[in-house]
Amino acid sequence: GAGVSQSPSNKVTEKGKDVELRCDPISGHTALYWYRQSLGQGLEFLIYFQGNSAPDKSGLPSDRFSAERTGGSVSTLTIQRTQQEDSAVYLCASRREDLSYEQYFGPGTRLTVT
Amino acid sequence: AQSVTQLDSHVSVSEGTPVLLRCNYSSSYSPSLFWYVQHPNKGLQLLLKYTSAATLVKGINGFEAEFKKSETSFHLTKPSAHMSDAAEYFCVVSSAGGTSYGKLTFGQGTILTVHP
């Protein structure tokens, strides 16, 4: 079956511009997570959705970062006024509603801020 | 709070020799633990998982890991390395409940190099 998909796969933007990153989870997966992978910080949790609600936003690095999820499916991560330190690979993962905790990851979006 | 420490940032082995990637965890409850692998320019793939069943867990591609509560360890092993095993490996612990249900905390990663 189809896995987690993310778009775009690569994004180059100028400092100060806004960007939107999209995640399509596996059909039927109620939980969705965003992570960021950067050279200096490794893999970090950003935000967790259960359905359309985000009970844990503790990993969002600043108020320039926001995310939403609609219809219990697609999620969008928005970064406003991008900075060079935002350059990273942004990963999305989804999980079934059971106790396996296993998350399936998408291929990521590589964001480069120039 | 939970955390994982991968004890080696780089491991180098010869093809056909055993692989050992070390991981220690810290968790205030019985943890769920995972090993993920990331090949160059590829996504994260689950190798194996421990979720309070058998302490010796077998995964894909001949890898296995043993959960040792007394040592708070979850080391990854493989009897015989293959060139295709060259990749970065992440030890991961999962949050069990509350508002962070399922949230993954990653170790810093171990880069495995396999020499012919």
Coordinates of N, CA and C in Angstrom, one line a residue:
Chain A
G1 N 0.8 -1.2 0.0 CA 0.0 0.0 0.0 C 0.9 1.2 0.0
A2 N 0.2 2.4 -0.2 CA 1.0 3.7 -0.2 C 1.5 4.0 1.2
G3 N 2.7 4.5 1.2 CA 3.3 5.0 2.4 C 3.1 6.4 2.7
V4 N 3.8 7.0 3.6 CA 3.7 8.4 3.9 C 4.4 9.2 2.8
S5 N 3.7 10.2 2.3 CA 4.3 11.0 1.3 C 4.5 12.4 1.7
Q6 N 5.5 13.1 1.2 CA 5.7 14.5 1.6 C 6.1 15.3 0.3
S7 N 5.6 16.5 0.4 CA 6.0 17.4 -0.8 C 6.2 18.8 -0.3
P8 N 7.1 19.6 -0.9 CA 8.0 19.1 -2.0 C 9.1 18.2 -1.4
S9 N 9.9 17.6 -2.3 CA 11.0 16.8 -1.8 C 12.2 17.7 -1.4
N10 N 12.3 18.8 -2.2 CA 13.3 19.8 -2.0 C 12.7 21.2 -2.1
K11 N 13.1 22.1 -1.2 CA 12.7 23.5 -1.3 C 13.8 24.4 -1.0
V12 N 14.1 25.3 -1.9 CA 15.1 26.4 -1.6 C 14.3 27.7 -1.6
T13 N 14.6 28.4 -0.5 CA 13.9 29.7 -0.3 C 14.8 30.7 0.2
E14 N 14.4 32.0 0.0 CA 15.2 33.1 0.5 C 14.9 33.4 1.9
K15 N 15.8 33.8 2.7 CA 15.6 34.2 4.0 C 14.5 35.2 4.1
G16 N 13.6 35.0 5.0 CA 12.5 36.0 5.2 C 11.2 35.5 4.5
K17 N 11.3 34.6 3.6 CA 10.1 34.1 2.9 C 9.4 33.0 3.8
D18 N 8.1 32.8 3.5 CA 7.3 31.8 4.2 C 7.3 30.5 3.3
V19 N 7.3 29.4 4.0 CA 7.2 28.1 3.3 C 6.2 27.2 3.9
E20 N 5.6 26.3 3.0 CA 4.6 25.3 3.5 C 5.1 24.0 3.1
L21 N 5.1 23.1 4.0 CA 5.5 21.7 3.8 C 4.3 20.8 4.0
R22 N 4.1 19.8 3.1 CA 2.9 19.0 3.2 C 3.2 17.5 3.5
C23 N 2.3 16.9 4.3 CA 2.5 15.5 4.6 C 1.2 14.8 4.4
D24 N 1.2 13.7 3.6 CA 0.1 12.8 3.5 C 0.3 11.5 4.2
P25 N -0.3 11.3 5.3 CA -0.1 10.0 6.1 C -0.7 8.8 5.4
I26 N -0.3 7.7 6.0 CA -0.9 6.4 5.5 C -2.4 6.5 5.9
S27 N -3.2 6.0 4.9 CA -4.7 6.1 5.1 C -5.1 5.3 6.4
G28 N -5.9 5.9 7.2 CA -6.4 5.3 8.4 C -5.5 5.5 9.6
H29 N -4.3 6.1 9.4 CA -3.5 6.4 10.6 C -4.0 7.7 11.3
T30 N -4.3 7.6 12.5 CA -4.9 8.7 13.2 C -3.8 9.6 13.8
A31 N -2.6 9.1 14.1 CA -1.6 9.9 14.7 C -0.6 10.3 13.7
L32 N -0.1 11.6 13.8 CA 0.8 12.1 12.8 C 1.8 13.0 13.6
Y33 N 3.1 12.8 13.2 CA 4.2 13.5 13.9 C 5.0 14.3 12.9
W34 N 5.6 15.4 13.3 CA 6.6 16.1 12.5 C 7.9 16.1 13.3
Y35 N 9.0 15.8 12.6 CA 10.3 15.8 13.2 C 11.2 16.6 12.2
R36 N 12.4 17.1 12.8 CA 13.3 17.8 12.0 C 14.7 17.2 12.2
Q37 N 15.4 17.0 11.1 CA 16.7 16.4 11.1 C 17.8 17.4 10.6
S38 N 18.6 17.9 11.5 CA 19.7 18.8 11.1 C 21.0 18.4 11.6
L39 N 22.1 18.9 10.9 CA 23.4 18.4 11.3 C 23.8 18.7 12.7
G40 N 23.4 19.8 13.2 CA 23.8 20.2 14.6 C 23.0 19.6 15.7
Q41 N 21.7 19.3 15.4 CA 20.7 18.9 16.4 C 20.3 17.5 16.3
G42 N 20.7 16.8 15.2 CA 20.1 15.4 15.1 C 18.7 15.4 14.7
L43 N 18.0 14.4 15.2 CA 16.5 14.3 14.9 C 15.7 14.8 16.1
E44 N 14.9 15.8 15.9 CA 14.1 16.4 16.9 C 12.6 16.3 16.6
F45 N 11.9 16.1 17.7 CA 10.4 16.1 17.6 C 9.9 17.6 17.5
L46 N 8.9 17.8 16.6 CA 8.3 19.1 16.5 C 6.9 19.2 17.1
I47 N 6.0 18.3 16.6 CA 4.6 18.4 16.9 C 4.0 17.1 16.7
Y48 N 2.9 16.8 17.5 CA 2.1 15.6 17.4 C 0.7 15.9 17.2
F49 N 0.0 15.2 16.3 CA -1.4 15.3 16.0 C -2.1 14.0 16.4
Q50 N -3.2 14.1 17.1 CA -4.1 13.0 17.2 C -5.4 13.4 16.6
G51 N -5.8 12.8 15.4 CA -6.8 13.4 14.6 C -6.4 14.8 14.2
N52 N -7.3 15.8 14.3 CA -7.0 17.1 13.9 C -6.5 18.0 15.1
S53 N -6.3 17.4 16.3 CA -5.9 18.1 17.4 C -4.4 17.9 17.6
A54 N -3.7 18.9 18.2 CA -2.3 18.8 18.5 C -2.1 18.9 20.0
P55 N -2.1 17.8 20.7 CA -1.9 17.8 22.1 C -0.5 18.1 22.5
D56 N 0.5 18.0 21.6 CA 1.9 18.3 22.0 C 2.5 19.1 20.9
K57 N 2.8 20.4 21.2 CA 3.5 21.2 20.3 C 4.8 21.6 20.8
S58 N 5.3 20.9 21.8 CA 6.4 21.4 22.6 C 7.7 21.5 21.8
G59 N 7.8 20.8 20.7 CA 9.0 20.8 19.9 C 9.1 22.0 18.9
L60 N 8.1 22.7 18.7 CA 8.2 23.8 17.7 C 9.2 24.8 18.3
P61 N 10.2 25.2 17.5 CA 11.3 26.0 18.0 C 11.0 27.4 18.2
S62 N 10.0 28.0 17.5 CA 9.6 29.4 17.8 C 8.2 29.6 17.2
D63 N 7.7 30.8 17.5 CA 6.3 31.1 17.0 C 6.2 31.3 15.5
R64 N 7.4 31.2 14.8 CA 7.4 31.3 13.4 C 6.9 29.9 12.8
F65 N 6.9 28.9 13.6 CA 6.5 27.6 13.2 C 5.1 27.3 13.6
S66 N 4.3 26.8 12.7 CA 2.9 26.3 13.0 C 2.6 25.2 12.1
A67 N 1.6 24.4 12.5 CA 1.1 23.3 11.8 C -0.3 23.1 12.0
E68 N -1.0 22.5 11.0 CA -2.4 22.1 11.1 C -2.6 20.8 10.4
R69 N -3.7 20.2 10.8 CA -4.1 18.9 10.1 C -5.6 19.0 9.9
T70 N -6.1 18.7 8.7 CA -7.5 18.8 8.4 C -8.0 17.4 8.0
G71 N -9.3 17.2 8.3 CA -9.9 15.9 7.9 C -9.2 14.7 8.5
G72 N -8.4 14.9 9.5 CA -7.7 13.7 10.1 C -6.8 13.1 9.2
S73 N -6.3 13.8 8.1 CA -5.4 13.3 7.1 C -4.2 14.2 6.9
V74 N -4.3 15.0 5.8 CA -3.2 15.8 5.4 C -2.8 16.8 6.5
S75 N -1.5 17.0 6.6 CA -1.0 18.0 7.5 C 0.0 19.0 6.8
T76 N 0.0 20.2 7.2 CA 0.8 21.2 6.6 C 1.6 21.9 7.8
L77 N 2.9 21.9 7.6 CA 3.8 22.6 8.5 C 4.2 23.9 7.8
T78 N 4.0 25.0 8.5 CA 4.3 26.4 7.9 C 5.4 27.0 8.7
I79 N 6.4 27.5 8.0 CA 7.5 28.3 8.6 C 7.4 29.7 8.0
Q80 N 7.2 30.7 8.9 CA 7.1 32.1 8.5 C 8.5 32.8 8.6
R81 N 8.7 33.7 7.8 CA 10.0 34.5 7.9 C 11.2 33.6 8.1
T82 N 11.4 32.7 7.2 CA 12.4 31.7 7.3 C 13.8 32.3 7.6
Q83 N 14.6 31.6 8.4 CA 15.9 31.9 8.8 C 16.9 30.8 8.3
Q84 N 18.1 31.1 8.2 CA 19.1 30.1 7.8 C 19.2 28.9 8.7
E85 N 18.9 29.1 10.0 CA 19.0 28.0 10.9 C 17.8 27.1 10.7
D86 N 16.8 27.5 9.9 CA 15.7 26.6 9.6 C 16.0 25.5 8.6
S87 N 17.2 25.7 8.0 CA 17.6 24.7 7.0 C 17.8 23.3 7.6
A88 N 17.1 22.3 7.1 CA 17.1 21.0 7.7 C 16.2 20.1 6.8
V89 N 16.2 18.8 7.1 CA 15.2 17.9 6.5 C 14.0 17.7 7.5
Y90 N 12.8 18.0 7.0 CA 11.6 17.9 7.8 C 10.9 16.6 7.5
L91 N 10.8 15.8 8.5 CA 10.2 14.4 8.4 C 8.8 14.4 9.0
C92 N 8.0 13.6 8.3 CA 6.6 13.4 8.8 C 6.5 11.9 9.0
A93 N 5.8 11.5 10.1 CA 5.5 10.1 10.3 C 4.1 9.9 10.8
S94 N 3.6 8.7 10.5 CA 2.2 8.4 11.0 C 2.2 7.1 11.7
R95 N 1.1 6.9 12.5 CA 1.0 5.7 13.3 C -0.4 5.3 13.4
R96 N -0.6 3.9 13.5 CA -2.0 3.4 13.7 C -2.4 3.7 15.1
E97 N -3.7 3.6 15.4 CA -4.2 3.7 16.7 C -4.2 2.4 17.4
D98 N -3.0 2.0 17.8 CA -2.9 0.8 18.6 C -1.7 1.0 19.5
L99 N -1.3 -0.1 20.2 CA -0.2 0.1 21.2 C 1.2 -0.3 20.6
S100 N 1.3 -0.4 19.3 CA 2.6 -0.8 18.7 C 3.6 0.3 18.7
Y101 N 3.1 1.6 18.8 CA 4.0 2.7 18.8 C 4.8 2.9 17.5
E102 N 4.7 2.0 16.6 CA 5.5 2.0 15.4 C 5.1 3.1 14.5
Q103 N 6.1 3.9 14.1 CA 5.8 5.1 13.2 C 6.4 4.8 11.9
Y104 N 5.7 5.2 10.8 CA 6.2 5.0 9.5 C 6.5 6.4 8.9
F105 N 7.8 6.5 8.4 CA 8.3 7.8 8.1 C 8.1 8.1 6.6
G106 N 7.9 9.3 6.2 CA 8.0 9.8 4.8 C 9.4 10.0 4.4
P107 N 9.6 10.4 3.2 CA 11.0 10.6 2.7 C 11.6 11.9 3.1
G108 N 10.8 12.8 3.6 CA 11.3 14.1 4.1 C 11.2 15.2 3.0
T109 N 11.3 16.4 3.5 CA 11.4 17.6 2.7 C 12.7 18.3 3.1
R110 N 13.7 18.4 2.1 CA 14.9 19.1 2.4 C 14.7 20.6 2.2
L111 N 14.8 21.4 3.2 CA 14.6 22.9 3.1 C 16.0 23.5 3.2
T112 N 16.2 24.4 2.3 CA 17.5 25.2 2.3 C 17.1 26.6 2.2
V113 N 17.5 27.4 3.2 CA 17.2 28.8 3.3 C 18.5 29.6 3.0
T114 N 18.5 30.4 1.9 CA 19.7 31.1 1.4 C 19.7 32.5 1.9
Chain B
A1 N 11.0 12.0 32.1 CA 11.7 12.3 30.9 C 12.4 11.0 30.4
Q2 N 12.6 11.0 29.1 CA 13.2 9.8 28.5 C 14.4 10.3 27.6
S3 N 15.4 9.4 27.5 CA 16.5 9.7 26.6 C 17.2 8.5 26.2
V4 N 17.9 8.6 25.1 CA 18.8 7.5 24.7 C 20.2 8.0 24.4
T5 N 21.2 7.2 24.7 CA 22.5 7.5 24.4 C 23.1 6.4 23.5
Q6 N 23.6 6.8 22.4 CA 24.3 5.8 21.5 C 25.8 6.0 21.8
L7 N 26.4 5.0 22.2 CA 27.8 5.1 22.8 C 28.9 5.3 21.8
D8 N 28.6 5.1 20.5 CA 29.6 5.2 19.5 C 29.0 6.1 18.3
S9 N 29.7 7.1 17.9 CA 29.2 7.9 16.8 C 29.6 7.2 15.5
H10 N 30.7 6.5 15.5 CA 31.1 5.7 14.3 C 31.6 4.3 14.7
V11 N 31.2 3.3 13.8 CA 31.7 2.0 14.0 C 32.1 1.5 12.6
S12 N 33.3 0.9 12.6 CA 33.8 0.4 11.3 C 34.1 -1.1 11.5
V13 N 33.6 -1.9 10.6 CA 33.8 -3.4 10.6 C 34.2 -3.8 9.2
S14 N 34.7 -5.0 9.1 CA 35.0 -5.7 7.9 C 33.8 -6.5 7.5
E15 N 33.6 -6.7 6.2 CA 32.5 -7.5 5.7 C 32.7 -8.9 6.3
G16 N 31.6 -9.5 6.7 CA 31.6 -10.9 7.3 C 31.9 -10.9 8.8
T17 N 32.3 -9.8 9.4 CA 32.5 -9.8 10.8 C 31.3 -9.3 11.6
P18 N 31.2 -9.6 12.9 CA 30.0 -9.2 13.7 C 29.9 -7.7 13.8
V19 N 28.7 -7.2 14.0 CA 28.4 -5.8 14.2 C 27.8 -5.7 15.6
L20 N 28.2 -4.7 16.4 CA 27.7 -4.3 17.6 C 27.5 -2.8 17.7
L21 N 26.3 -2.3 17.8 CA 26.0 -0.9 18.0 C 25.3 -0.7 19.4
R22 N 25.9 0.1 20.2 CA 25.5 0.2 21.6 C 24.5 1.3 21.9
C23 N 23.6 1.0 22.7 CA 22.5 2.0 23.1 C 22.2 1.8 24.5
N24 N 22.1 2.9 25.3 CA 21.6 2.9 26.6 C 20.4 3.9 26.7
Y25 N 19.4 3.5 27.5 CA 18.3 4.4 27.5 C 18.0 4.8 29.0
S26 N 17.2 5.8 29.1 CA 16.7 6.3 30.4 C 15.2 6.5 30.2
S27 N 14.4 5.9 31.1 CA 13.0 6.1 31.1 C 12.4 5.8 32.5
S28 N 11.4 6.6 32.8 CA 10.8 6.4 34.1 C 9.7 5.3 34.1
Y29 N 9.5 4.7 33.0 CA 8.5 3.6 33.0 C 9.1 2.5 32.0
S30 N 8.4 1.5 31.9 CA 8.8 0.4 31.0 C 8.7 0.9 29.5
P31 N 9.9 1.0 28.9 CA 9.9 1.7 27.6 C 9.6 0.9 26.4
S32 N 9.2 1.5 25.3 CA 9.2 0.9 24.0 C 10.4 1.4 23.3
L33 N 11.2 0.5 22.7 CA 12.5 0.9 22.1 C 12.5 0.4 20.7
F34 N 13.2 1.1 19.9 CA 13.3 0.8 18.4 C 14.7 1.1 18.0
W35 N 15.0 0.4 16.9 CA 16.2 0.7 16.1 C 15.7 1.1 14.7
Y36 N 16.1 2.2 14.2 CA 15.8 2.7 12.8 C 17.1 2.8 12.0
V37 N 17.1 2.5 10.7 CA 18.2 2.7 9.9 C 17.9 3.7 8.8
Q38 N 19.0 4.5 8.4 CA 18.8 5.5 7.4 C 20.0 5.3 6.4
H39 N 19.7 4.9 5.2 CA 20.8 4.8 4.2 C 20.9 6.2 3.6
P40 N 22.1 6.5 3.0 CA 22.3 7.8 2.4 C 21.2 8.3 1.5
N41 N 20.7 9.5 1.8 CA 19.7 10.1 1.0 C 18.4 9.3 0.9
K42 N 18.2 8.5 1.9 CA 17.0 7.7 2.0 C 16.2 8.0 3.3
G43 N 15.0 7.5 3.4 CA 14.2 7.8 4.6 C 14.5 6.8 5.7
L44 N 13.9 7.0 6.8 CA 14.1 6.2 8.0 C 13.3 4.9 7.8
Q45 N 13.9 3.7 8.1 CA 13.3 2.4 8.0 C 13.4 1.7 9.4
L46 N 12.3 1.2 9.8 CA 12.3 0.4 11.1 C 13.0 -0.9 10.9
L47 N 14.0 -1.1 11.8 CA 14.7 -2.4 11.8 C 14.1 -3.4 12.8
L48 N 13.8 -2.9 14.0 CA 13.1 -3.8 14.9 C 12.6 -3.0 16.1
K49 N 11.7 -3.6 16.9 CA 11.1 -2.9 18.0 C 11.0 -3.8 19.2
Y50 N 11.0 -3.2 20.4 CA 10.8 -3.9 21.7 C 9.6 -3.2 22.4
T51 N 8.6 -4.0 22.7 CA 7.4 -3.4 23.3 C 6.9 -4.3 24.5
S52 N 7.8 -4.8 25.3 CA 7.6 -5.5 26.6 C 7.2 -7.0 26.4
A53 N 7.5 -7.5 25.2 CA 7.3 -8.9 25.0 C 8.6 -9.6 25.2
A54 N 9.1 -10.4 24.3 CA 10.4 -11.1 24.4 C 11.5 -10.1 24.5
T55 N 12.5 -10.4 25.3 CA 13.6 -9.4 25.5 C 14.6 -9.5 24.3
L56 N 14.6 -10.6 23.6 CA 15.5 -10.7 22.4 C 14.6 -10.5 21.2
V57 N 14.9 -9.4 20.5 CA 14.0 -9.0 19.4 C 14.8 -9.3 18.1
K58 N 14.1 -9.9 17.2 CA 14.7 -10.1 15.8 C 14.1 -9.1 14.9
G59 N 14.9 -8.6 14.0 CA 14.4 -7.6 13.0 C 14.7 -8.1 11.6
I60 N 14.7 -7.1 10.7 CA 15.0 -7.4 9.3 C 16.4 -7.5 9.0
N61 N 16.8 -8.1 7.9 CA 18.2 -8.2 7.4 C 19.1 -8.8 8.5
G62 N 18.7 -9.7 9.3 CA 19.5 -10.4 10.2 C 19.9 -9.7 11.5
F63 N 19.4 -8.5 11.7 CA 19.7 -7.8 12.9 C 18.8 -8.3 14.1
E64 N 19.4 -8.2 15.3 CA 18.6 -8.4 16.5 C 19.1 -7.5 17.6
A65 N 18.3 -7.4 18.6 CA 18.7 -6.5 19.8 C 18.1 -7.2 21.0
E66 N 18.9 -7.0 22.1 CA 18.4 -7.6 23.4 C 18.1 -6.5 24.4
F67 N 17.0 -6.5 25.0 CA 16.6 -5.5 26.0 C 17.1 -6.1 27.4
K68 N 17.9 -5.3 28.0 CA 18.4 -5.6 29.3 C 18.1 -4.5 30.3
K69 N 17.0 -4.8 31.1 CA 16.5 -3.8 32.0 C 17.6 -3.4 33.1
S70 N 18.3 -4.5 33.6 CA 19.2 -4.2 34.7 C 20.4 -3.3 34.2
E71 N 20.7 -3.3 32.9 CA 21.7 -2.5 32.4 C 21.2 -1.3 31.6
T72 N 19.9 -1.2 31.5 CA 19.2 -0.1 30.7 C 19.9 0.0 29.3
S73 N 20.0 -1.2 28.7 CA 20.7 -1.2 27.4 C 19.8 -1.9 26.4
F74 N 20.0 -1.6 25.1 CA 19.3 -2.1 24.0 C 20.3 -2.2 22.8
H75 N 21.3 -3.0 22.9 CA 22.3 -3.0 21.9 C 21.9 -3.8 20.6
L76 N 22.3 -3.3 19.5 CA 21.9 -3.9 18.2 C 23.1 -4.8 17.7
T77 N 22.8 -6.0 17.2 CA 23.9 -6.9 16.8 C 23.5 -7.5 15.5
K78 N 24.5 -8.0 14.8 CA 24.3 -8.8 13.6 C 25.6 -9.7 13.5
P79 N 25.4 -11.0 13.2 CA 26.5 -11.9 13.2 C 27.5 -11.6 12.2
S80 N 27.1 -11.2 11.0 CA 28.0 -11.1 9.9 C 27.6 -9.8 9.0
A81 N 28.5 -8.9 9.0 CA 28.1 -7.6 8.3 C 28.2 -7.8 6.8
H82 N 27.3 -7.1 6.1 CA 27.3 -7.0 4.6 C 27.5 -5.6 4.2
M83 N 28.1 -5.5 3.0 CA 28.4 -4.1 2.5 C 27.1 -3.3 2.5
S84 N 25.9 -3.9 2.2 CA 24.7 -3.1 2.2 C 24.2 -2.6 3.6
D85 N 24.9 -3.0 4.6 CA 24.5 -2.6 6.0 C 25.1 -1.2 6.3
A86 N 26.0 -0.7 5.4 CA 26.6 0.6 5.7 C 25.5 1.7 5.6
A87 N 25.3 2.4 6.8 CA 24.2 3.3 6.9 C 24.4 4.0 8.3
E88 N 23.4 4.9 8.6 CA 23.4 5.4 10.0 C 22.2 4.8 10.7
Y89 N 22.5 4.4 12.0 CA 21.5 3.7 12.8 C 21.1 4.5 14.0
F90 N 19.8 4.6 14.3 CA 19.3 5.4 15.4 C 18.6 4.5 16.4
C91 N 19.0 4.6 17.6 CA 18.3 4.0 18.7 C 17.2 5.0 19.2
V92 N 16.0 4.5 19.5 CA 14.9 5.4 19.7 C 14.0 4.9 20.8
V93 N 13.5 5.8 21.7 CA 12.6 5.4 22.7 C 11.3 6.2 22.5
S94 N 10.2 5.5 22.8 CA 8.9 6.1 22.6 C 8.2 6.5 23.9
S95 N 7.6 7.6 23.9 CA 6.7 8.1 25.0 C 5.5 7.2 25.1
A96 N 5.1 6.8 26.3 CA 4.0 5.9 26.5 C 2.7 6.5 26.7
G97 N 2.6 7.8 27.1 CA 1.3 8.3 27.4 C 1.2 9.8 27.6
G98 N 0.1 10.2 28.1 CA -0.1 11.7 28.2 C -0.2 12.4 26.9
T99 N 0.1 13.6 26.9 CA -0.1 14.4 25.7 C 0.9 14.1 24.6
S100 N 2.0 13.4 25.0 CA 3.1 13.1 24.0 C 3.0 11.6 23.6
Y101 N 1.9 11.0 23.6 CA 1.8 9.6 23.3 C 2.4 9.2 22.0
G102 N 3.4 8.3 22.0 CA 4.1 7.8 20.8 C 5.2 8.7 20.4
K103 N 5.4 9.9 21.0 CA 6.5 10.7 20.6 C 7.8 10.0 20.7
L104 N 8.6 10.1 19.6 CA 9.9 9.4 19.6 C 11.1 10.3 20.0
T105 N 12.0 9.8 20.8 CA 13.2 10.5 21.2 C 14.3 9.7 20.6
F106 N 15.1 10.4 19.7 CA 16.2 9.7 19.0 C 17.6 9.9 19.7
G107 N 18.4 8.8 19.6 CA 19.8 9.0 19.9 C 20.5 9.8 18.8
Q108 N 21.7 10.1 19.0 CA 22.5 10.9 18.1 C 22.9 10.2 16.8
G109 N 22.7 8.9 16.8 CA 23.1 8.1 15.6 C 24.4 7.5 15.6
T110 N 24.6 6.3 15.0 CA 25.9 5.7 14.8 C 26.0 5.4 13.3
I111 N 27.1 5.9 12.8 CA 27.4 5.6 11.4 C 28.2 4.3 11.3
L112 N 27.7 3.4 10.6 CA 28.3 2.1 10.4 C 29.0 2.1 9.0
T113 N 30.3 1.8 9.0 CA 31.1 1.6 7.8 C 31.5 0.2 7.7
V114 N 31.3 -0.4 6.5 CA 31.7 -1.8 6.3 C 32.7 -1.8 5.2
H115 N 33.9 -2.4 5.5 CA 35.0 -2.5 4.6 C 35.0 -3.8 3.9
P116 N 35.4 -3.8 2.6 CA 35.4 -5.1 1.9 C 36.5 -6.0 2.5

